[in-house]
Amino acid sequence: MGDLTIEHAWSRATIGADRPGVFYVEITNAGSADDALVGIATPAAGMPMLHETVVTDGIASMPHSMSVPVPAGQTVALAPGGYHGMLMGLVTALKEGGSFPVTLTFQRAGEVTVTVDVLSMRAEGPDCAHAGQ
Ligand SMILES: [Cu+2]
Protein backbone atom coordinates (compact mmCIF):
# COMPACT_ATOMS: atom_id res chain seq x y z
CA MET A 1 0.00 0.00 0.00
CA GLY A 2 3.07 2.21 -0.21
CA ASP A 3 2.47 5.75 0.95
CA LEU A 4 -1.07 5.31 2.18
CA THR A 5 -2.08 4.95 5.82
CA ILE A 6 -5.62 3.80 6.44
CA GLU A 7 -7.05 4.30 9.90
CA HIS A 8 -10.24 4.47 11.92
CA ALA A 9 -12.36 2.24 9.72
CA TRP A 10 -15.78 2.05 11.34
CA SER A 11 -19.40 1.34 10.70
CA ARG A 12 -22.64 1.55 12.59
CA ALA A 13 -24.81 -1.26 13.87
CA THR A 14 -28.02 -1.80 11.88
CA ILE A 15 -31.40 -3.06 13.08
CA GLY A 16 -31.80 -5.47 10.20
CA ALA A 17 -30.20 -6.35 6.91
CA ASP A 18 -32.75 -4.50 4.77
CA ARG A 19 -31.27 -1.05 5.36
CA PRO A 20 -27.85 -0.08 4.03
CA GLY A 21 -24.84 -0.06 6.32
CA VAL A 22 -22.26 2.70 6.31
CA PHE A 23 -18.48 2.67 6.06
CA TYR A 24 -16.21 5.46 7.27
CA VAL A 25 -12.42 5.64 7.20
CA GLU A 26 -9.45 8.01 7.18
CA ILE A 27 -6.85 7.78 4.41
CA THR A 28 -3.54 9.61 4.62
CA ASN A 29 -1.35 9.92 1.54
CA ALA A 30 2.23 10.56 2.70
CA GLY A 31 3.62 10.22 -0.82
CA SER A 32 4.31 12.78 -3.50
CA ALA A 33 1.78 11.44 -6.02
CA ASP A 34 -1.97 11.92 -5.96
CA ASP A 35 -4.06 8.81 -5.59
CA ALA A 36 -7.78 8.11 -5.58
CA LEU A 37 -10.10 5.63 -3.94
CA VAL A 38 -12.01 4.11 -6.84
CA GLY A 39 -13.99 1.32 -5.24
CA ILE A 40 -14.83 -0.75 -2.17
CA ALA A 41 -15.73 -4.40 -1.77
CA THR A 42 -16.77 -6.49 1.20
CA PRO A 43 -18.18 -9.94 1.86
CA ALA A 44 -20.60 -8.21 4.27
CA ALA A 45 -22.69 -6.62 1.53
CA GLY A 46 -23.84 -7.51 -1.96
CA MET A 47 -23.53 -4.01 -3.36
CA PRO A 48 -21.09 -1.69 -1.60
CA MET A 49 -20.71 1.72 -3.21
CA LEU A 50 -19.05 5.08 -2.70
CA HIS A 51 -21.33 8.03 -2.09
CA GLU A 52 -20.93 11.69 -1.38
CA THR A 53 -23.45 13.63 0.64
CA VAL A 54 -23.95 17.03 -0.96
CA VAL A 55 -26.13 19.68 0.62
CA THR A 56 -27.65 22.14 -1.83
CA ASP A 57 -30.02 24.79 -0.49
CA GLY A 58 -30.43 22.80 2.71
CA ILE A 59 -31.42 19.60 0.94
CA ALA A 60 -29.09 16.62 1.24
CA SER A 61 -28.66 14.35 -1.73
CA MET A 62 -26.20 11.55 -2.39
CA PRO A 63 -24.83 11.33 -5.85
CA HIS A 64 -22.96 8.12 -6.54
CA SER A 65 -19.29 9.01 -6.34
CA MET A 66 -17.04 7.26 -8.83
CA SER A 67 -13.84 8.09 -7.03
CA VAL A 68 -12.62 9.91 -3.94
CA PRO A 69 -9.47 11.98 -4.54
CA VAL A 70 -6.59 11.32 -2.11
CA PRO A 71 -4.12 14.11 -2.95
CA ALA A 72 -0.43 13.81 -2.11
CA GLY A 73 0.37 14.94 1.42
CA GLN A 74 -3.24 15.05 2.55
CA THR A 75 -5.65 13.14 4.75
CA VAL A 76 -9.07 12.41 3.35
CA ALA A 77 -11.90 11.19 5.54
CA LEU A 78 -14.94 9.24 4.60
CA ALA A 79 -17.13 10.68 7.32
CA PRO A 80 -20.74 11.46 8.12
CA GLY A 81 -21.90 14.36 5.96
CA GLY A 82 -19.35 13.83 3.18
CA TYR A 83 -17.88 10.93 1.28
CA HIS A 84 -18.93 7.57 2.68
CA GLY A 85 -19.19 3.95 1.79
CA MET A 86 -22.75 2.71 1.51
CA LEU A 87 -23.21 -1.00 2.02
CA MET A 88 -26.32 -1.98 0.09
CA GLY A 89 -27.55 -5.53 0.30
CA LEU A 90 -26.16 -6.43 3.72
CA VAL A 91 -25.73 -10.17 4.16
CA THR A 92 -26.71 -9.94 7.82
CA ALA A 93 -27.42 -7.11 10.24
CA LEU A 94 -24.29 -5.39 11.54
CA LYS A 95 -23.94 -6.03 15.26
CA GLU A 96 -22.30 -3.60 17.66
CA GLY A 97 -18.88 -4.91 18.71
CA GLY A 98 -18.48 -6.94 15.55
CA SER A 99 -16.17 -6.33 12.63
CA PHE A 100 -15.88 -7.13 8.95
CA PRO A 101 -13.27 -6.65 6.22
CA VAL A 102 -13.51 -4.03 3.48
CA THR A 103 -11.14 -3.99 0.52
CA LEU A 104 -10.42 -0.53 -0.82
CA THR A 105 -9.19 -0.18 -4.39
CA PHE A 106 -6.89 2.74 -5.16
CA GLN A 107 -5.91 3.99 -8.58
CA ARG A 108 -2.18 3.80 -7.82
CA ALA A 109 -1.77 1.81 -4.60
CA GLY A 110 -4.04 -1.03 -5.67
CA GLU A 111 -6.06 -3.04 -3.17
CA VAL A 112 -5.86 -2.61 0.58
CA THR A 113 -8.00 -4.59 3.00
CA VAL A 114 -8.91 -3.12 6.37
CA THR A 115 -10.94 -4.34 9.34
CA VAL A 116 -14.02 -2.28 10.06
CA ASP A 117 -15.28 -2.02 13.64
CA VAL A 118 -19.03 -1.91 14.10
CA LEU A 119 -19.93 0.82 16.59
CA SER A 120 -23.24 1.56 18.24
CA MET A 121 -26.28 2.60 16.26
CA ARG A 122 -25.94 6.02 17.85
CA ALA A 123 -22.24 6.46 17.08
CA GLU A 124 -21.49 10.12 16.41
CA GLY A 125 -22.23 11.87 13.19
CA PRO A 126 -25.35 12.82 11.30
CA ASP A 127 -27.04 9.96 9.56
CA CYS A 128 -26.77 10.08 5.82
CA ALA A 129 -30.54 10.45 5.48
CA HIS A 130 -31.52 7.38 3.58
CA ALA A 131 -35.20 8.02 4.08
CA GLY A 132 -37.15 5.71 1.88
CA GLN A 133 -34.31 3.32 1.13
CU1 LIG B 1 -25.12 7.03 1.14
mmCIF file of C-alpha atoms and ligand atoms in Angstrom:
data_model
loop_
_atom_site.group_PDB
_atom_site.id
_atom_site.type_symbol
_atom_site.label_atom_id
_atom_site.label_comp_id
_atom_site.label_asym_id
_atom_site.label_seq_id
_atom_site.Cartn_x
_atom_site.Cartn_y
_atom_site.Cartn_z
ATOM 1 C CA MET A 1 0.000 0.000 0.000
ATOM 2 C CA GLY A 2 3.073 2.213 -0.209
ATOM 3 C CA ASP A 3 2.474 5.745 0.953
ATOM 4 C CA LEU A 4 -1.074 5.308 2.180
ATOM 5 C CA THR A 5 -2.079 4.948 5.815
ATOM 6 C CA ILE A 6 -5.617 3.804 6.440
ATOM 7 C CA GLU A 7 -7.054 4.296 9.905
ATOM 8 C CA HIS A 8 -10.242 4.469 11.925
ATOM 9 C CA ALA A 9 -12.362 2.244 9.725
ATOM 10 C CA TRP A 10 -15.784 2.045 11.339
ATOM 11 C CA SER A 11 -19.400 1.339 10.697
ATOM 12 C CA ARG A 12 -22.644 1.552 12.586
ATOM 13 C CA ALA A 13 -24.815 -1.261 13.867
ATOM 14 C CA THR A 14 -28.022 -1.803 11.882
ATOM 15 C CA ILE A 15 -31.397 -3.061 13.080
ATOM 16 C CA GLY A 16 -31.802 -5.475 10.202
ATOM 17 C CA ALA A 17 -30.204 -6.354 6.906
ATOM 18 C CA ASP A 18 -32.752 -4.502 4.767
ATOM 19 C CA ARG A 19 -31.271 -1.051 5.356
ATOM 20 C CA PRO A 20 -27.853 -0.076 4.032
ATOM 21 C CA GLY A 21 -24.841 -0.059 6.322
ATOM 22 C CA VAL A 22 -22.264 2.699 6.313
ATOM 23 C CA PHE A 23 -18.475 2.666 6.058
ATOM 24 C CA TYR A 24 -16.212 5.459 7.273
ATOM 25 C CA VAL A 25 -12.419 5.636 7.205
ATOM 26 C CA GLU A 26 -9.445 8.006 7.180
ATOM 27 C CA ILE A 27 -6.855 7.780 4.412
ATOM 28 C CA THR A 28 -3.540 9.607 4.617
ATOM 29 C CA ASN A 29 -1.345 9.916 1.541
ATOM 30 C CA ALA A 30 2.235 10.556 2.701
ATOM 31 C CA GLY A 31 3.624 10.217 -0.818
ATOM 32 C CA SER A 32 4.307 12.779 -3.504
ATOM 33 C CA ALA A 33 1.783 11.443 -6.021
ATOM 34 C CA ASP A 34 -1.968 11.917 -5.960
ATOM 35 C CA ASP A 35 -4.064 8.811 -5.586
ATOM 36 C CA ALA A 36 -7.778 8.109 -5.576
ATOM 37 C CA LEU A 37 -10.100 5.628 -3.943
ATOM 38 C CA VAL A 38 -12.007 4.114 -6.841
ATOM 39 C CA GLY A 39 -13.985 1.316 -5.240
ATOM 40 C CA ILE A 40 -14.834 -0.747 -2.171
ATOM 41 C CA ALA A 41 -15.726 -4.395 -1.772
ATOM 42 C CA THR A 42 -16.769 -6.487 1.204
ATOM 43 C CA PRO A 43 -18.178 -9.942 1.864
ATOM 44 C CA ALA A 44 -20.598 -8.207 4.274
ATOM 45 C CA ALA A 45 -22.692 -6.622 1.527
ATOM 46 C CA GLY A 46 -23.836 -7.513 -1.959
ATOM 47 C CA MET A 47 -23.531 -4.009 -3.356
ATOM 48 C CA PRO A 48 -21.093 -1.693 -1.605
ATOM 49 C CA MET A 49 -20.710 1.717 -3.213
ATOM 50 C CA LEU A 50 -19.048 5.079 -2.703
ATOM 51 C CA HIS A 51 -21.329 8.031 -2.093
ATOM 52 C CA GLU A 52 -20.931 11.685 -1.381
ATOM 53 C CA THR A 53 -23.452 13.633 0.636
ATOM 54 C CA VAL A 54 -23.954 17.029 -0.956
ATOM 55 C CA VAL A 55 -26.132 19.677 0.620
ATOM 56 C CA THR A 56 -27.655 22.138 -1.829
ATOM 57 C CA ASP A 57 -30.017 24.793 -0.490
ATOM 58 C CA GLY A 58 -30.432 22.800 2.714
ATOM 59 C CA ILE A 59 -31.416 19.603 0.945
ATOM 60 C CA ALA A 60 -29.091 16.620 1.237
ATOM 61 C CA SER A 61 -28.662 14.346 -1.730
ATOM 62 C CA MET A 62 -26.196 11.546 -2.386
ATOM 63 C CA PRO A 63 -24.834 11.326 -5.853
ATOM 64 C CA HIS A 64 -22.956 8.122 -6.545
ATOM 65 C CA SER A 65 -19.295 9.010 -6.342
ATOM 66 C CA MET A 66 -17.045 7.259 -8.833
ATOM 67 C CA SER A 67 -13.836 8.094 -7.025
ATOM 68 C CA VAL A 68 -12.620 9.908 -3.939
ATOM 69 C CA PRO A 69 -9.468 11.975 -4.541
ATOM 70 C CA VAL A 70 -6.589 11.325 -2.114
ATOM 71 C CA PRO A 71 -4.123 14.109 -2.953
ATOM 72 C CA ALA A 72 -0.426 13.812 -2.112
ATOM 73 C CA GLY A 73 0.369 14.944 1.418
ATOM 74 C CA GLN A 74 -3.239 15.054 2.554
ATOM 75 C CA THR A 75 -5.651 13.138 4.749
ATOM 76 C CA VAL A 76 -9.074 12.408 3.352
ATOM 77 C CA ALA A 77 -11.901 11.193 5.544
ATOM 78 C CA LEU A 78 -14.943 9.236 4.601
ATOM 79 C CA ALA A 79 -17.133 10.681 7.320
ATOM 80 C CA PRO A 80 -20.742 11.461 8.124
ATOM 81 C CA GLY A 81 -21.896 14.356 5.963
ATOM 82 C CA GLY A 82 -19.349 13.832 3.181
ATOM 83 C CA TYR A 83 -17.877 10.933 1.283
ATOM 84 C CA HIS A 84 -18.931 7.574 2.680
ATOM 85 C CA GLY A 85 -19.189 3.948 1.793
ATOM 86 C CA MET A 86 -22.754 2.712 1.514
ATOM 87 C CA LEU A 87 -23.207 -0.996 2.020
ATOM 88 C CA MET A 88 -26.320 -1.981 0.094
ATOM 89 C CA GLY A 89 -27.554 -5.533 0.305
ATOM 90 C CA LEU A 90 -26.161 -6.431 3.717
ATOM 91 C CA VAL A 91 -25.725 -10.169 4.161
ATOM 92 C CA THR A 92 -26.712 -9.937 7.823
ATOM 93 C CA ALA A 93 -27.421 -7.109 10.243
ATOM 94 C CA LEU A 94 -24.291 -5.391 11.538
ATOM 95 C CA LYS A 95 -23.944 -6.027 15.264
ATOM 96 C CA GLU A 96 -22.296 -3.596 17.658
ATOM 97 C CA GLY A 97 -18.885 -4.910 18.712
ATOM 98 C CA GLY A 98 -18.478 -6.943 15.549
ATOM 99 C CA SER A 99 -16.166 -6.333 12.634
ATOM 100 C CA PHE A 100 -15.880 -7.135 8.949
ATOM 101 C CA PRO A 101 -13.273 -6.647 6.221
ATOM 102 C CA VAL A 102 -13.507 -4.030 3.483
ATOM 103 C CA THR A 103 -11.136 -3.989 0.524
ATOM 104 C CA LEU A 104 -10.423 -0.528 -0.822
ATOM 105 C CA THR A 105 -9.186 -0.181 -4.387
ATOM 106 C CA PHE A 106 -6.893 2.740 -5.156
ATOM 107 C CA GLN A 107 -5.914 3.990 -8.583
ATOM 108 C CA ARG A 108 -2.178 3.800 -7.824
ATOM 109 C CA ALA A 109 -1.768 1.812 -4.599
ATOM 110 C CA GLY A 110 -4.040 -1.028 -5.665
ATOM 111 C CA GLU A 111 -6.057 -3.038 -3.170
ATOM 112 C CA VAL A 112 -5.857 -2.605 0.585
ATOM 113 C CA THR A 113 -8.005 -4.595 3.000
ATOM 114 C CA VAL A 114 -8.906 -3.116 6.373
ATOM 115 C CA THR A 115 -10.937 -4.343 9.341
ATOM 116 C CA VAL A 116 -14.020 -2.283 10.057
ATOM 117 C CA ASP A 117 -15.280 -2.019 13.644
ATOM 118 C CA VAL A 118 -19.029 -1.906 14.099
ATOM 119 C CA LEU A 119 -19.928 0.820 16.591
ATOM 120 C CA SER A 120 -23.244 1.561 18.244
ATOM 121 C CA MET A 121 -26.276 2.596 16.264
ATOM 122 C CA ARG A 122 -25.940 6.023 17.845
ATOM 123 C CA ALA A 123 -22.242 6.463 17.078
ATOM 124 C CA GLU A 124 -21.491 10.121 16.414
ATOM 125 C CA GLY A 125 -22.228 11.868 13.193
ATOM 126 C CA PRO A 126 -25.348 12.815 11.297
ATOM 127 C CA ASP A 127 -27.036 9.964 9.560
ATOM 128 C CA CYS A 128 -26.773 10.084 5.818
ATOM 129 C CA ALA A 129 -30.538 10.453 5.484
ATOM 130 C CA HIS A 130 -31.523 7.376 3.576
ATOM 131 C CA ALA A 131 -35.197 8.023 4.082
ATOM 132 C CA GLY A 132 -37.146 5.709 1.878
ATOM 133 C CA GLN A 133 -34.310 3.323 1.133
HETATM 134 CU CU CU B 1 -25.121 7.031 1.138
#
